[in-house]
Coordinates of C-alpha atoms in Angstrom, one line a residue:
X29 CA -1.4 -59.0 -13.1
X30 CA -3.6 -60.1 -10.2
X31 CA -3.0 -63.5 -8.7
X32 CA -6.1 -65.4 -7.4
X33 CA -6.3 -68.5 -5.3
X34 CA -9.6 -70.4 -5.6
X35 CA -11.1 -72.3 -2.6
X36 CA -13.6 -75.1 -3.6
X37 CA -15.1 -76.6 -0.4
X38 CA -16.7 -80.0 -1.4
X39 CA -18.8 -82.4 0.5
X40 CA -19.7 -85.5 -1.5
X41 CA -19.6 -83.7 -4.8
X42 CA -18.3 -86.5 -7.0
X43 CA -21.0 -85.9 -9.6
X44 CA -20.0 -82.3 -10.1
X45 CA -16.4 -81.6 -9.0
X46 CA -14.9 -82.4 -12.4
X47 CA -17.0 -80.0 -14.4
X48 CA -16.6 -77.3 -11.7
X49 CA -12.8 -77.5 -12.0
X50 CA -12.8 -77.6 -15.8
X51 CA -15.0 -74.5 -15.9
X52 CA -12.5 -72.7 -13.5
X53 CA -9.5 -73.7 -15.6
X54 CA -11.2 -72.6 -18.8
X55 CA -11.6 -69.0 -17.7
X56 CA -10.0 -66.5 -20.1
X57 CA -8.6 -63.4 -18.5
X58 CA -6.4 -60.4 -19.4
X59 CA -5.0 -59.4 -16.0
X60 CA -5.8 -62.3 -13.6
X61 CA -3.7 -65.4 -13.0
X62 CA -4.9 -68.4 -11.1
X63 CA -2.1 -69.4 -8.7
X64 CA -3.8 -72.3 -7.0
X65 CA -7.2 -74.1 -6.9
X66 CA -7.6 -75.7 -3.5
X67 CA -10.2 -78.4 -3.3
X68 CA -11.1 -79.2 0.3
X69 CA -12.8 -82.6 0.4
X70 CA -14.8 -82.0 3.6
X71 CA -15.8 -85.2 5.4
X72 CA -16.5 -86.9 2.1
X73 CA -17.6 -90.5 1.9
X74 CA -17.5 -90.7 -1.9
X75 CA -14.6 -90.3 -4.3
X76 CA -14.7 -86.5 -4.6
X77 CA -11.0 -86.2 -3.7
X78 CA -9.8 -88.9 -6.1
X79 CA -11.8 -87.3 -9.0
X80 CA -10.4 -83.9 -8.2
X81 CA -6.8 -85.3 -8.3
X82 CA -7.4 -86.7 -11.8
X83 CA -7.8 -83.1 -13.2
X84 CA -4.5 -82.7 -15.1
X85 CA -3.3 -79.3 -13.9
X86 CA -0.6 -78.7 -11.3
X87 CA -2.4 -75.7 -9.8
X88 CA -5.1 -78.0 -8.5
X89 CA -4.3 -78.9 -4.9
X90 CA -6.6 -81.4 -3.1
X91 CA -6.8 -81.4 0.7
X92 CA -8.7 -84.5 1.9
X93 CA -10.0 -83.7 5.4
X94 CA -11.9 -86.6 6.9
X95 CA -12.7 -84.9 10.2
X96 CA -13.2 -81.3 9.2
X97 CA -14.8 -79.2 11.9
X98 CA -16.9 -76.2 11.1
X99 CA -18.4 -77.6 7.9
X100 CA -18.0 -75.2 5.0
X101 CA -16.5 -72.5 7.1
X102 CA -14.0 -74.9 8.6
X103 CA -13.0 -76.2 5.1
X104 CA -12.3 -72.7 3.8
X105 CA -10.3 -71.8 6.9
X106 CA -8.2 -74.9 6.3
X107 CA -7.5 -73.7 2.7
X108 CA -6.7 -70.2 4.0
X109 CA -4.2 -71.6 6.5
X110 CA -2.7 -73.8 3.8
X111 CA -1.9 -70.7 1.8
X112 CA -0.2 -69.0 4.7
X113 CA 1.7 -72.0 5.9
X114 CA 3.1 -72.7 2.5
X115 CA 4.0 -69.1 1.6
X116 CA 1.6 -68.9 -1.3
X117 CA 0.9 -65.2 -1.8
X118 CA -2.2 -64.1 -3.7
X119 CA -3.9 -60.7 -4.3
X120 CA -7.5 -62.0 -4.2
X121 CA -9.3 -65.2 -3.0
X122 CA -12.2 -66.6 -4.9
X123 CA -14.6 -69.1 -3.1
X124 CA -16.7 -71.3 -5.3
X125 CA -19.1 -74.0 -4.3
X126 CA -18.2 -77.4 -5.6
X127 CA -21.5 -77.7 -7.6
X128 CA -21.2 -74.2 -9.1
X129 CA -20.1 -73.6 -12.7
X130 CA -18.5 -70.3 -13.7
X131 CA -19.7 -69.1 -17.1
X132 CA -17.1 -67.6 -19.6
X133 CA -15.7 -64.3 -18.4
X134 CA -16.9 -64.6 -14.8
X135 CA -13.4 -64.5 -13.3
X136 CA -12.5 -61.4 -15.3
X137 CA -15.8 -59.8 -14.4
X138 CA -15.2 -60.4 -10.7
X139 CA -11.7 -59.0 -11.0
X140 CA -12.9 -55.9 -12.7
X141 CA -15.6 -55.2 -10.1
X142 CA -13.4 -55.6 -7.0
X143 CA -11.8 -52.5 -5.5
X144 CA -9.8 -51.0 -2.7
X145 CA -12.8 -49.6 -0.7
X146 CA -15.1 -52.4 -1.9
X147 CA -12.9 -55.4 -1.2
X148 CA -15.6 -58.1 -1.8
X149 CA -17.8 -58.8 -4.9
X150 CA -19.9 -61.8 -5.9
X151 CA -21.3 -63.3 -9.0
X152 CA -24.9 -63.3 -10.3
X153 CA -26.4 -66.8 -10.1
X154 CA -29.0 -68.9 -11.8
X155 CA -30.2 -72.5 -11.3
X156 CA -28.4 -75.1 -13.4
X157 CA -31.8 -76.8 -13.9
X158 CA -35.1 -75.0 -14.0
X159 CA -37.3 -78.0 -14.7
X160 CA -40.1 -78.6 -12.2
X161 CA -42.2 -76.0 -10.4
X162 CA -39.9 -75.5 -7.4
X163 CA -36.8 -74.9 -9.5
X164 CA -38.7 -72.7 -12.0
X165 CA -40.0 -70.5 -9.2
X166 CA -36.4 -70.1 -7.8
X167 CA -35.2 -69.1 -11.2
X168 CA -37.8 -66.4 -11.3
X169 CA -36.8 -65.3 -7.8
X170 CA -33.2 -65.1 -8.8
X171 CA -34.1 -63.0 -11.8
X172 CA -36.0 -60.6 -9.5
X173 CA -32.8 -60.4 -7.3
X174 CA -30.9 -59.3 -10.4
X175 CA -33.5 -56.7 -11.4
X176 CA -33.5 -55.2 -7.9
X177 CA -29.8 -55.1 -7.8
X178 CA -29.6 -53.4 -11.1
X179 CA -31.8 -50.6 -9.7
X180 CA -29.4 -50.4 -6.7
X181 CA -26.3 -50.2 -9.1
X182 CA -25.6 -53.8 -8.3
X183 CA -25.2 -53.3 -4.6
X184 CA -26.2 -56.3 -2.4
X185 CA -26.5 -57.1 1.2
X186 CA -24.4 -60.3 1.2
X187 CA -21.6 -61.6 -1.0
X188 CA -23.2 -64.9 -2.1
X189 CA -21.1 -67.9 -1.2
X190 CA -21.8 -69.6 -4.5
X191 CA -19.0 -67.5 -6.0
X192 CA -17.4 -64.6 -4.1
X193 CA -14.1 -62.8 -4.5
X194 CA -12.3 -61.1 -1.6
X195 CA -9.1 -59.0 -1.4
X196 CA -6.7 -61.2 0.4
X197 CA -5.3 -58.5 2.7
X198 CA -8.9 -57.8 4.0
X199 CA -9.3 -61.4 5.0
X200 CA -6.0 -61.1 6.9
X201 CA -7.4 -58.0 8.6
X202 CA -10.6 -59.9 9.6
X203 CA -8.4 -62.6 11.3
X204 CA -6.4 -60.0 13.2
X205 CA -9.4 -58.1 14.4
X206 CA -11.6 -61.1 15.3
X207 CA -8.8 -63.3 16.7
X208 CA -10.2 -66.4 14.8
X209 CA -8.0 -69.0 13.3
X210 CA -9.4 -68.1 9.8
X211 CA -11.6 -65.5 8.1
X212 CA -14.8 -67.5 8.3
X213 CA -16.8 -67.9 11.5
X214 CA -17.2 -71.6 12.0
X215 CA -20.2 -71.1 14.4
X216 CA -22.2 -69.3 11.7
X217 CA -25.0 -71.0 9.8
X218 CA -24.4 -68.7 6.8
X219 CA -20.7 -67.9 6.7
X220 CA -20.9 -65.7 3.7
X221 CA -23.2 -63.2 5.5
X222 CA -21.1 -63.3 8.6
X223 CA -18.0 -62.5 6.7
X224 CA -19.8 -59.7 4.8
X225 CA -20.7 -58.1 8.2
X226 CA -17.2 -58.5 9.5
X227 CA -15.8 -56.7 6.4
X228 CA -18.4 -53.9 6.6
X229 CA -17.7 -53.5 10.4
X230 CA -14.1 -52.7 9.4
X231 CA -15.3 -49.6 7.6
X232 CA -15.3 -50.9 4.0
X233 CA -18.1 -50.6 1.6
X234 CA -20.6 -53.4 1.3
X235 CA -20.4 -56.0 -1.4
X236 CA -21.4 -55.5 -5.0
X237 CA -22.5 -58.0 -7.7
X238 CA -20.3 -58.2 -10.7
X239 CA -22.7 -57.8 -13.7
X240 CA -20.4 -59.6 -16.1
X241 CA -20.0 -62.7 -13.8
X242 CA -22.7 -65.3 -14.0
X243 CA -22.6 -68.8 -12.4
X244 CA -24.9 -71.7 -12.5
X245 CA -25.6 -73.6 -9.3
X246 CA -27.7 -76.4 -7.9
X247 CA -31.0 -75.5 -6.3
X248 CA -33.4 -77.6 -4.2
X249 CA -35.8 -79.7 -6.2
X250 CA -38.5 -80.2 -3.6
X251 CA -40.5 -78.0 -1.2
X252 CA -39.0 -79.9 1.7
X253 CA -35.4 -79.3 0.5
X254 CA -36.2 -75.6 -0.2
X255 CA -37.7 -75.2 3.3
X256 CA -34.6 -76.7 4.9
X257 CA -32.2 -74.5 2.9
X258 CA -34.1 -71.3 3.4
X259 CA -34.8 -71.7 7.1
X260 CA -31.0 -72.3 7.6
X261 CA -30.3 -69.1 5.6
X262 CA -33.0 -67.2 7.5
X263 CA -32.0 -68.5 10.9
X264 CA -28.4 -67.7 10.2
X265 CA -29.2 -64.1 9.2
X266 CA -31.3 -63.5 12.3
X267 CA -28.6 -65.0 14.5
X268 CA -26.0 -62.7 13.0
X269 CA -28.1 -59.6 13.5
X270 CA -29.0 -60.5 17.1
X271 CA -25.4 -61.3 17.9
X272 CA -24.0 -58.0 16.6
X273 CA -27.0 -55.7 17.5
X274 CA -27.9 -52.4 16.0
X275 CA -24.7 -51.3 14.3
X276 CA -24.0 -49.6 11.0
X277 CA -23.4 -53.0 9.3
X278 CA -26.7 -54.5 10.4
X279 CA -29.1 -51.5 10.5
X280 CA -30.5 -52.0 7.0
X281 CA -31.1 -55.7 7.5
X282 CA -32.7 -55.3 11.0
X283 CA -34.9 -52.6 9.5
X284 CA -35.8 -55.0 6.7
X285 CA -37.1 -57.5 9.3
X286 CA -39.3 -54.7 10.7
X287 CA -40.7 -54.1 7.2
X288 CA -41.2 -57.8 6.8
X289 CA -43.2 -58.0 10.0
X290 CA -45.5 -55.2 8.9
X291 CA -46.1 -56.7 5.5
X292 CA -46.8 -60.1 7.0
X293 CA -49.3 -58.6 9.4
X294 CA -51.1 -56.7 6.6
X295 CA -51.2 -59.9 4.5
X296 CA -52.7 -62.0 7.3
X297 CA -55.2 -59.3 8.1
X298 CA -56.3 -59.2 4.5
X299 CA -56.7 -62.9 4.4
X300 CA -58.7 -62.8 7.6
X301 CA -60.9 -60.0 6.2
X302 CA -61.7 -61.9 3.0
X303 CA -62.4 -65.1 4.8
X304 CA -64.7 -63.3 7.2
X305 CA -66.6 -61.7 4.4
X306 CA -67.1 -65.0 2.6
X307 CA -68.2 -66.9 5.6
X308 CA -70.7 -64.2 6.5
X309 CA -72.2 -64.4 3.0
X310 CA -70.9 -61.0 1.8
X311 CA -69.0 -60.5 -1.5
X312 CA -65.7 -58.6 -1.3
X313 CA -65.3 -55.6 -3.5
X314 CA -62.2 -54.0 -4.9
X315 CA -61.3 -50.3 -5.1
X316 CA -59.0 -48.8 -7.7
X317 CA -56.5 -47.6 -5.1
X318 CA -56.4 -51.1 -3.7
X319 CA -55.2 -52.4 -7.0
X320 CA -52.1 -50.2 -7.1
X321 CA -49.9 -52.6 -5.1
X322 CA -51.0 -55.4 -7.4
X323 CA -50.1 -53.4 -10.5
X324 CA -46.7 -52.5 -9.0
X325 CA -46.0 -56.1 -8.1
X326 CA -47.0 -57.3 -11.6
X327 CA -44.7 -54.6 -13.2
X328 CA -41.8 -55.8 -11.0
X329 CA -42.3 -59.4 -12.0
X330 CA -42.7 -58.8 -15.7
X331 CA -39.6 -56.5 -15.7
X332 CA -37.5 -59.2 -14.0
X333 CA -38.8 -61.9 -16.3
X334 CA -36.9 -60.2 -19.1
X335 CA -33.6 -61.0 -17.3
X336 CA -34.4 -64.7 -17.3
X337 CA -32.6 -66.0 -20.4
X338 CA -34.0 -69.5 -20.1
X339 CA -37.6 -68.5 -19.9
X340 CA -40.3 -70.4 -21.7
X341 CA -44.1 -70.1 -21.9
X342 CA -44.3 -71.8 -18.5
X343 CA -42.5 -69.0 -16.9
X344 CA -44.8 -66.4 -18.5
X345 CA -47.8 -68.4 -17.3
X346 CA -46.4 -68.4 -13.7
X347 CA -45.8 -64.7 -13.7
X348 CA -49.1 -63.6 -15.4
X349 CA -51.3 -65.9 -13.4
X350 CA -50.1 -64.1 -10.2
X351 CA -51.5 -66.7 -7.8
X352 CA -48.7 -69.3 -8.1
X353 CA -45.9 -66.8 -7.6
X354 CA -47.8 -65.0 -4.8
X355 CA -48.2 -68.4 -3.0
X356 CA -44.4 -68.8 -3.4
X357 CA -44.0 -65.4 -1.8
X358 CA -46.2 -66.4 1.1
X359 CA -44.1 -69.6 1.5
X360 CA -41.0 -67.5 1.8
X361 CA -42.7 -65.2 4.3
X362 CA -43.5 -68.3 6.4
X363 CA -39.8 -69.3 6.1
X364 CA -38.7 -66.0 7.4
X365 CA -41.2 -66.0 10.3
X366 CA -40.2 -69.5 11.2
X367 CA -36.5 -68.6 11.1
X368 CA -37.1 -65.6 13.5
X369 CA -39.0 -67.8 15.9
X370 CA -36.3 -70.5 15.8
X371 CA -33.6 -68.0 16.5
X372 CA -35.4 -66.5 19.6
X373 CA -36.4 -69.9 20.9
X374 CA -32.9 -71.2 20.5
X375 CA -33.9 -74.3 18.6
X376 CA -31.2 -76.2 16.9
X377 CA -31.0 -75.7 13.1
X378 CA -30.1 -78.6 10.8
X379 CA -27.4 -77.9 8.3

């Protein structure tokens, strides 16, 4: 039997902490035992801690930390040190965001996917609520993530912090090698990516998504919230790559930034070309070979739409109309470009 300790960092999550804990405790497994669920009430100004304590299970431990440094990373490091200081031994550690709900069988699915050479896995994720254009577009984006990961045999570049499982001994090894007070880097804007790179730098295989583990998580409801979230993710990724340089753990990601730059330049040149034609009174024409990228893009989007279990006619309309999803893609490209500029200019990034 594997023992698992669950870390639930929570910042003002009074609206969701109860259902998150209930979903965790309801997991049915054959070879995994939850030894502890540690809720870290991180600088909370609401009653998150009180509501968590009301969950009637002795495995739920609530740490109310009014002055927690390092935000989410600091909260999880506190939980990790609590385990060590109290002699609680566990085979694996599962981190779950306080607004994330594990679907039935997710804990077992994560346990089945983790291995000795691949000591970190994460769950698939979908929005809890896909109402509204912004959330609906994110649901389609997450479905494309799943489709692309399926093609790569469920390999991924980062163990998503929404729900990730780590072999406990590997986290101990990260602490020994880095000299930090805990596995997670409290300076990083995206602690899940930073820890993924730390583990890969130790010679282990990169993370994998557990196909049988699905979680539902909150997503931004407005363009402003989405911009703030994604620029933080993007800025954090660029910072991590710049800090570590061209090493085996970062080569694929740094190469990805190069491909992104080339694609963005081509897109901007195409827009400039079309605008120039229209302003000069000429009508743009299309060649068959120029439609090949459009056909491939449509095929990818239609294929990934099949993965989205909550799809309605509105999702089909967004995919087949092309223009809305393509505008969303351009929005994300602007996010990435802005994140790169912010990293190189050293501008402070809001959490």
